[in-house]
């Protein structure tokens, strides 16, 4: 102990404030921040301490002092976004960012009773009303709303949020033509013209398509493309989702066509590793996908209709190969009506 360097010992034990740690975790998420990802906050650091991912070195328990090396190690984790979703609840403003909507739209979602608060925190807003109790929401539950509430046109809701943001940032954005200051209405043609002029959107150059990756035997993946797709997701967790579209021999290789033929005669229920359809997030289905209808036109085109149990529908991985990230059951809730089930592929109950 006498040979130890006192300054080195103090340096090794010197911590950083929760706000600084939160800034470093936010930077690790990406610069600029990815879409649908809120900043890490000082209170998030407190939650990470409480679950044992960081060690408390002092300060307020809600905004603790932590060790910079531990923060750096946590920031290097590739699953950092998933770690934050799993352990850090979100306030209303953060939840709105996570869902990709305006705060006023998220408040409406709350009034419908879809996300339930998992905790509360007392925040002193000082000049804005003093101590206020703020509800906190599970980040994973917020992220899954798009899957478990497919009846909502989330793309349209997010478009409203994008319009509000662009209106604040750009002086030349078209003025409202009706509505109120809180709920303005815009001329669709004028907004589309502005978006095209500013390279925010592009006119489609081809037909609408739905790329899908079907899991084959021995780990192989077969890729298809369905033109003019029609995806129907049911609100009934005991019902079935369906996907229809046109396919040709040029849209798949020989192995893929053989897998499709086996699927058509019902020899097996395939796994849909990734399905991307305009207007919805990427989906995946572990098993029990089958062809329920097929029709070949005189020109050689083949129209297929795939179906699968809605209870198996989940969120697909972000990579091109897909795979199930998490299962989502439409309108499932606690009690006897809940049909959540843990699956061997790694999906977990909602």
Short mmCIF file of C-alpha atoms in Angstrom, two decimals:
data_model
loop_
_atom_site.label_atom_id
_atom_site.label_comp_id
_atom_site.label_asym_id
_atom_site.label_seq_id
_atom_site.Cartn_x
_atom_site.Cartn_y
_atom_site.Cartn_z
CA UNK A 1 0.00 0.00 0.00
CA UNK A 2 2.90 2.38 0.74
CA UNK A 3 4.14 1.95 -2.82
CA UNK A 4 0.77 2.83 -4.32
CA UNK A 5 0.45 6.15 -6.09
CA UNK A 6 -2.26 8.14 -4.25
CA UNK A 7 -3.04 10.26 -7.32
CA UNK A 8 -3.45 7.17 -9.48
CA UNK A 9 -5.83 5.64 -6.94
CA UNK A 10 -7.90 8.84 -6.78
CA UNK A 11 -7.96 9.06 -10.59
CA UNK A 12 -9.16 5.46 -10.84
CA UNK A 13 -12.03 6.19 -8.45
CA UNK A 14 -12.97 9.56 -9.93
CA UNK A 15 -16.44 9.44 -11.44
CA UNK A 16 -18.45 11.53 -13.88
CA UNK A 17 -21.81 13.17 -13.41
CA UNK A 18 -24.93 11.47 -14.75
CA UNK A 19 -25.44 14.18 -17.37
CA UNK A 20 -21.96 13.64 -18.81
CA UNK A 21 -22.49 9.86 -18.86
CA UNK A 22 -25.82 10.35 -20.64
CA UNK A 23 -24.17 12.53 -23.30
CA UNK A 24 -21.57 9.82 -23.96
CA UNK A 25 -24.24 7.14 -24.31
CA UNK A 26 -26.22 9.39 -26.64
CA UNK A 27 -23.13 9.93 -28.81
CA UNK A 28 -22.63 6.16 -28.94
CA UNK A 29 -26.14 5.74 -30.39
CA UNK A 30 -25.06 7.69 -33.47
CA UNK A 31 -24.47 11.22 -34.72
CA UNK A 32 -26.97 12.41 -35.74
CA UNK A 33 -29.29 10.30 -33.61
CA UNK A 34 -31.07 7.51 -35.52
CA UNK A 35 -34.73 8.02 -36.34
CA UNK A 36 -37.10 6.97 -33.50
CA UNK A 37 -34.31 7.09 -30.93
CA UNK A 38 -34.49 9.66 -28.07
CA UNK A 39 -31.44 11.00 -26.29
CA UNK A 40 -30.18 9.23 -23.19
CA UNK A 41 -30.86 11.35 -20.12
CA UNK A 42 -29.29 11.71 -16.69
CA UNK A 43 -32.21 9.81 -15.17
CA UNK A 44 -31.50 6.96 -17.63
CA UNK A 45 -28.10 6.61 -15.99
CA UNK A 46 -29.88 6.20 -12.65
CA UNK A 47 -31.96 3.34 -14.07
CA UNK A 48 -28.82 1.67 -15.45
CA UNK A 49 -27.27 1.84 -11.97
CA UNK A 50 -30.35 0.31 -10.39
CA UNK A 51 -30.23 -2.72 -12.72
CA UNK A 52 -26.51 -3.25 -12.07
CA UNK A 53 -25.09 -2.16 -15.43
CA UNK A 54 -23.23 0.75 -13.82
CA UNK A 55 -21.85 1.11 -10.27
CA UNK A 56 -23.05 3.91 -8.02
CA UNK A 57 -20.14 6.11 -6.87
CA UNK A 58 -22.08 8.89 -5.16
CA UNK A 59 -24.37 11.82 -5.77
CA UNK A 60 -28.15 11.71 -5.95
CA UNK A 61 -29.54 8.19 -6.49
CA UNK A 62 -31.71 9.46 -9.33
CA UNK A 63 -28.74 11.20 -11.03
CA UNK A 64 -25.72 9.24 -9.79
CA UNK A 65 -22.00 9.69 -10.28
CA UNK A 66 -20.58 6.72 -12.24
CA UNK A 67 -17.21 5.50 -13.48
CA UNK A 68 -16.21 6.71 -16.97
CA UNK A 69 -14.62 3.38 -17.91
CA UNK A 70 -17.87 1.54 -17.19
CA UNK A 71 -19.79 4.08 -19.29
CA UNK A 72 -17.30 3.61 -22.14
CA UNK A 73 -17.67 -0.17 -21.96
CA UNK A 74 -21.46 0.13 -22.05
CA UNK A 75 -21.25 2.57 -24.97
CA UNK A 76 -19.21 0.05 -26.98
CA UNK A 77 -21.90 -2.62 -26.74
CA UNK A 78 -23.52 -3.32 -30.08
CA UNK A 79 -26.84 -3.97 -28.35
CA UNK A 80 -26.85 -0.59 -26.57
CA UNK A 81 -30.21 0.48 -28.11
CA UNK A 82 -31.81 -2.77 -26.95
CA UNK A 83 -30.25 -2.37 -23.48
CA UNK A 84 -31.73 1.11 -23.14
CA UNK A 85 -35.14 -0.08 -24.34
CA UNK A 86 -35.10 -2.95 -21.87
CA UNK A 87 -34.02 -1.07 -18.76
CA UNK A 88 -34.83 2.63 -19.21
CA UNK A 89 -38.48 3.80 -19.16
CA UNK A 90 -39.44 6.87 -21.18
CA UNK A 91 -41.23 10.05 -20.27
CA UNK A 92 -44.03 11.25 -22.57
CA UNK A 93 -41.77 13.44 -24.73
CA UNK A 94 -39.20 10.68 -25.13
CA UNK A 95 -41.92 8.12 -25.85
CA UNK A 96 -43.25 10.35 -28.63
CA UNK A 97 -39.77 10.44 -30.18
CA UNK A 98 -39.44 6.64 -29.84
CA UNK A 99 -42.76 6.18 -31.64
CA UNK A 100 -41.95 8.86 -34.21
CA UNK A 101 -45.04 11.01 -33.61
CA UNK A 102 -45.88 14.41 -32.17
CA UNK A 103 -46.38 14.73 -28.42
CA UNK A 104 -50.04 15.65 -28.98
CA UNK A 105 -50.51 12.43 -30.99
CA UNK A 106 -48.84 10.38 -28.27
CA UNK A 107 -51.14 11.95 -25.67
CA UNK A 108 -54.08 10.74 -27.76
CA UNK A 109 -52.60 7.22 -27.83
CA UNK A 110 -52.35 7.37 -24.03
CA UNK A 111 -55.98 8.50 -23.74
CA UNK A 112 -56.97 5.42 -25.72
CA UNK A 113 -55.31 3.34 -23.00
CA UNK A 114 -52.88 1.54 -25.32
CA UNK A 115 -49.62 2.12 -23.41
CA UNK A 116 -49.98 1.94 -19.64
CA UNK A 117 -47.46 3.72 -17.38
CA UNK A 118 -45.00 1.39 -15.69
CA UNK A 119 -43.84 3.96 -13.12
CA UNK A 120 -43.95 7.65 -12.25
CA UNK A 121 -41.36 10.24 -11.28
CA UNK A 122 -41.76 13.59 -9.53
CA UNK A 123 -40.15 16.43 -11.49
CA UNK A 124 -39.75 19.96 -10.16
CA UNK A 125 -40.44 22.30 -13.09
CA UNK A 126 -39.91 25.28 -10.76
CA UNK A 127 -41.30 28.22 -12.81
CA UNK A 128 -43.73 25.97 -14.70
CA UNK A 129 -45.95 24.76 -11.87
CA UNK A 130 -43.53 23.27 -9.38
CA UNK A 131 -43.49 19.58 -8.51
CA UNK A 132 -45.29 17.47 -11.12
CA UNK A 133 -45.81 13.71 -11.30
CA UNK A 134 -44.76 12.46 -14.73
CA UNK A 135 -45.71 8.96 -16.00
CA UNK A 136 -43.03 6.66 -17.42
CA UNK A 137 -43.60 4.12 -20.20
CA UNK A 138 -41.85 0.89 -21.18
CA UNK A 139 -39.74 1.65 -24.27
CA UNK A 140 -40.26 -1.82 -25.74
CA UNK A 141 -44.02 -1.51 -25.39
CA UNK A 142 -43.87 1.83 -27.21
CA UNK A 143 -41.74 0.35 -30.00
CA UNK A 144 -44.20 -2.53 -30.42
CA UNK A 145 -47.28 -0.34 -30.81
CA UNK A 146 -46.81 -0.36 -34.57
CA UNK A 147 -47.04 -4.15 -34.58
CA UNK A 148 -49.73 -4.75 -31.99
CA UNK A 149 -51.95 -1.91 -33.24
CA UNK A 150 -51.90 -2.49 -37.01
CA UNK A 151 -55.27 -0.77 -37.45
CA UNK A 152 -53.51 2.60 -37.08
CA UNK A 153 -51.93 4.17 -40.16
CA UNK A 154 -48.66 4.93 -38.35
CA UNK A 155 -47.11 6.16 -41.58
CA UNK A 156 -49.76 8.85 -41.84
CA UNK A 157 -49.34 9.82 -38.17
CA UNK A 158 -45.58 10.14 -38.62
CA UNK A 159 -46.11 12.18 -41.77
CA UNK A 160 -48.06 14.69 -39.67
CA UNK A 161 -45.14 14.84 -37.25
CA UNK A 162 -42.73 15.41 -40.14
CA UNK A 163 -44.92 18.20 -41.54
CA UNK A 164 -44.98 19.95 -38.17
CA UNK A 165 -41.19 19.70 -37.90
CA UNK A 166 -40.55 21.03 -41.42
CA UNK A 167 -43.00 23.87 -40.91
CA UNK A 168 -40.96 25.07 -37.93
CA UNK A 169 -37.59 24.72 -39.69
CA UNK A 170 -38.38 26.09 -43.17
CA UNK A 171 -39.81 29.55 -43.78
CA UNK A 172 -40.94 28.65 -47.30
CA UNK A 173 -43.07 25.67 -46.22
CA UNK A 174 -46.68 26.08 -47.48
CA UNK A 175 -49.06 27.90 -45.14
CA UNK A 176 -52.10 26.12 -43.68
CA UNK A 177 -55.30 26.45 -45.67
CA UNK A 178 -57.74 25.46 -42.91
CA UNK A 179 -57.95 24.05 -39.40
CA UNK A 180 -56.69 25.70 -36.22
CA UNK A 181 -53.35 26.78 -34.86
CA UNK A 182 -53.07 23.50 -32.95
CA UNK A 183 -54.46 21.30 -35.75
CA UNK A 184 -53.69 23.03 -39.06
CA UNK A 185 -54.66 21.57 -42.42
CA UNK A 186 -52.48 21.86 -45.52
CA UNK A 187 -53.09 21.61 -49.23
CA UNK A 188 -51.79 18.17 -50.20
CA UNK A 189 -50.62 19.26 -53.68
CA UNK A 190 -48.68 22.21 -52.27
CA UNK A 191 -46.95 20.06 -49.65
CA UNK A 192 -46.06 17.36 -52.20
CA UNK A 193 -44.67 20.02 -54.56
CA UNK A 194 -42.55 21.45 -51.72
CA UNK A 195 -41.24 18.01 -50.75
CA UNK A 196 -40.32 17.22 -54.37
CA UNK A 197 -38.62 20.60 -54.83
CA UNK A 198 -36.51 20.06 -51.70
CA UNK A 199 -35.60 16.43 -52.56
CA UNK A 200 -37.44 15.13 -49.49
CA UNK A 201 -39.34 12.55 -51.57
CA UNK A 202 -38.99 11.04 -55.03
CA UNK A 203 -41.57 9.99 -57.56
CA UNK A 204 -41.69 6.15 -57.86
CA UNK A 205 -40.08 4.86 -61.04
CA UNK A 206 -41.62 1.39 -60.95
CA UNK A 207 -44.45 -0.67 -59.50
CA UNK A 208 -44.93 -1.12 -55.76
CA UNK A 209 -43.11 -4.26 -54.60
CA UNK A 210 -42.79 -6.35 -51.46
CA UNK A 211 -39.40 -8.08 -51.04
CA UNK A 212 -39.53 -11.15 -48.79
CA UNK A 213 -36.97 -13.63 -47.52
CA UNK A 214 -38.19 -17.18 -46.94
CA UNK A 215 -36.18 -19.49 -44.65
CA UNK A 216 -35.30 -22.73 -46.40
CA UNK A 217 -33.74 -26.01 -45.34
CA UNK A 218 -30.22 -26.16 -43.87
CA UNK A 219 -30.29 -22.47 -43.08
CA UNK A 220 -30.64 -21.32 -46.69
CA UNK A 221 -32.67 -18.21 -47.48
CA UNK A 222 -34.79 -17.78 -50.61
CA UNK A 223 -35.69 -14.33 -51.86
CA UNK A 224 -38.90 -13.40 -53.65
CA UNK A 225 -40.47 -10.24 -54.93
CA UNK A 226 -44.21 -9.71 -55.07
CA UNK A 227 -45.51 -6.90 -57.28
CA UNK A 228 -48.61 -4.89 -56.38
CA UNK A 229 -48.69 -6.38 -52.85
CA UNK A 230 -51.69 -6.31 -50.54
CA UNK A 231 -50.94 -7.01 -46.85
CA UNK A 232 -53.85 -7.50 -44.45
CA UNK A 233 -53.05 -7.75 -40.74
CA UNK A 234 -55.92 -8.82 -38.53
CA UNK A 235 -56.87 -7.31 -35.19
CA UNK A 236 -57.80 -10.79 -33.92
CA UNK A 237 -54.83 -12.56 -32.27
CA UNK A 238 -56.51 -15.89 -33.11
CA UNK A 239 -56.97 -14.91 -36.77
CA UNK A 240 -54.68 -14.91 -39.79
CA UNK A 241 -52.71 -12.29 -41.71
CA UNK A 242 -52.60 -12.52 -45.51
CA UNK A 243 -50.28 -11.23 -48.21
CA UNK A 244 -51.17 -11.25 -51.91
CA UNK A 245 -49.10 -10.22 -54.90
CA UNK A 246 -47.88 -11.07 -58.37
CA UNK A 247 -44.70 -13.04 -58.98
CA UNK A 248 -42.96 -14.32 -62.11
CA UNK A 249 -40.26 -16.86 -62.78
CA UNK A 250 -37.81 -13.99 -63.13
CA UNK A 251 -38.44 -12.89 -59.53
CA UNK A 252 -36.84 -15.95 -57.89
CA UNK A 253 -34.14 -18.53 -58.52
CA UNK A 254 -34.75 -22.25 -59.10
CA UNK A 255 -34.26 -23.17 -55.43
CA UNK A 256 -36.69 -20.45 -54.40
CA UNK A 257 -39.29 -21.70 -56.87
CA UNK A 258 -38.87 -25.25 -55.53
CA UNK A 259 -39.40 -23.98 -52.00
CA UNK A 260 -42.47 -22.09 -53.17
CA UNK A 261 -43.85 -25.22 -54.86
CA UNK A 262 -43.40 -27.21 -51.63
CA UNK A 263 -45.11 -24.43 -49.74
CA UNK A 264 -48.00 -24.44 -52.19
CA UNK A 265 -48.76 -28.14 -51.72
CA UNK A 266 -48.63 -27.79 -47.95
CA UNK A 267 -45.60 -30.00 -47.26
CA UNK A 268 -44.27 -27.58 -44.68
CA UNK A 269 -44.98 -24.29 -43.02
CA UNK A 270 -42.18 -21.92 -43.93
CA UNK A 271 -40.61 -19.19 -41.83
CA UNK A 272 -40.77 -15.68 -43.23
CA UNK A 273 -37.51 -14.09 -42.17
CA UNK A 274 -38.25 -10.63 -43.52
CA UNK A 275 -41.16 -8.99 -45.33
CA UNK A 276 -41.02 -5.36 -46.39
CA UNK A 277 -44.29 -3.84 -47.57
CA UNK A 278 -44.74 -0.09 -48.16
CA UNK A 279 -46.60 1.54 -45.29
CA UNK A 280 -45.56 -0.84 -42.51
CA UNK A 281 -42.44 -1.86 -40.65
CA UNK A 282 -40.50 -5.02 -41.62
CA UNK A 283 -42.27 -8.18 -40.38
CA UNK A 284 -41.13 -11.73 -39.69
CA UNK A 285 -43.08 -14.94 -39.02
CA UNK A 286 -41.45 -18.03 -37.43
CA UNK A 287 -43.09 -20.98 -39.21
CA UNK A 288 -46.62 -21.82 -40.37
CA UNK A 289 -46.51 -19.55 -43.44
CA UNK A 290 -48.34 -21.25 -46.31
CA UNK A 291 -49.86 -20.54 -49.71
CA UNK A 292 -53.67 -20.53 -49.53
CA UNK A 293 -54.38 -19.43 -53.10
CA UNK A 294 -52.59 -19.15 -56.44
CA UNK A 295 -53.69 -18.06 -59.87
CA UNK A 296 -51.68 -18.01 -63.10
CA UNK A 297 -52.76 -15.53 -65.74
CA UNK A 298 -52.59 -16.11 -69.47
CA UNK A 299 -49.50 -13.88 -69.69
CA UNK A 300 -47.60 -16.15 -67.31
CA UNK A 301 -47.84 -14.08 -64.16
CA UNK A 302 -48.55 -15.95 -60.92
CA UNK A 303 -50.67 -14.36 -58.21
CA UNK A 304 -50.02 -15.82 -54.77
CA UNK A 305 -51.75 -15.39 -51.44
CA UNK A 306 -49.74 -16.29 -48.33
CA UNK A 307 -51.25 -16.65 -44.87
CA UNK A 308 -49.97 -17.14 -41.33
CA UNK A 309 -51.35 -17.02 -37.76
CA UNK A 310 -51.46 -13.43 -36.51
CA UNK A 311 -50.13 -14.60 -33.14
CA UNK A 312 -46.76 -15.38 -34.74
CA UNK A 313 -46.28 -12.02 -36.43
CA UNK A 314 -43.24 -10.21 -35.10
CA UNK A 315 -40.74 -7.47 -35.80
CA UNK A 316 -37.97 -8.38 -38.26
CA UNK A 317 -34.27 -7.76 -37.73
CA UNK A 318 -32.83 -4.72 -39.48
CA UNK A 319 -30.40 -6.69 -41.66
CA UNK A 320 -31.25 -7.93 -45.15
CA UNK A 321 -31.39 -11.56 -43.98
CA UNK A 322 -34.11 -10.73 -41.46
CA UNK A 323 -35.11 -12.98 -38.58
CA UNK A 324 -37.46 -12.37 -35.67
CA UNK A 325 -36.46 -9.68 -33.21
CA UNK A 326 -39.60 -9.77 -31.10
CA UNK A 327 -43.09 -11.19 -31.37
CA UNK A 328 -46.11 -8.95 -31.20
CA UNK A 329 -49.64 -10.18 -30.57
CA UNK A 330 -52.41 -7.99 -31.93
CA UNK A 331 -54.58 -6.58 -29.14
CA UNK A 332 -53.22 -9.03 -26.56
CA UNK A 333 -53.69 -8.07 -22.96
CA UNK A 334 -53.31 -9.58 -19.50
CA UNK A 335 -55.87 -12.06 -18.28
CA UNK A 336 -57.60 -15.05 -19.79
CA UNK A 337 -57.81 -13.40 -23.23
CA UNK A 338 -54.03 -13.07 -23.56
CA UNK A 339 -52.52 -15.54 -26.04
CA UNK A 340 -48.86 -14.58 -25.61
CA UNK A 341 -46.48 -17.53 -25.89
CA UNK A 342 -42.72 -17.93 -25.78
CA UNK A 343 -41.33 -19.38 -29.00
CA UNK A 344 -38.25 -21.54 -29.56
CA UNK A 345 -36.89 -19.07 -32.10
CA UNK A 346 -36.27 -16.54 -29.33
CA UNK A 347 -39.41 -14.46 -29.47
CA UNK A 348 -40.62 -13.40 -26.06
CA UNK A 349 -44.07 -12.68 -24.63
CA UNK A 350 -45.42 -9.18 -25.14
#
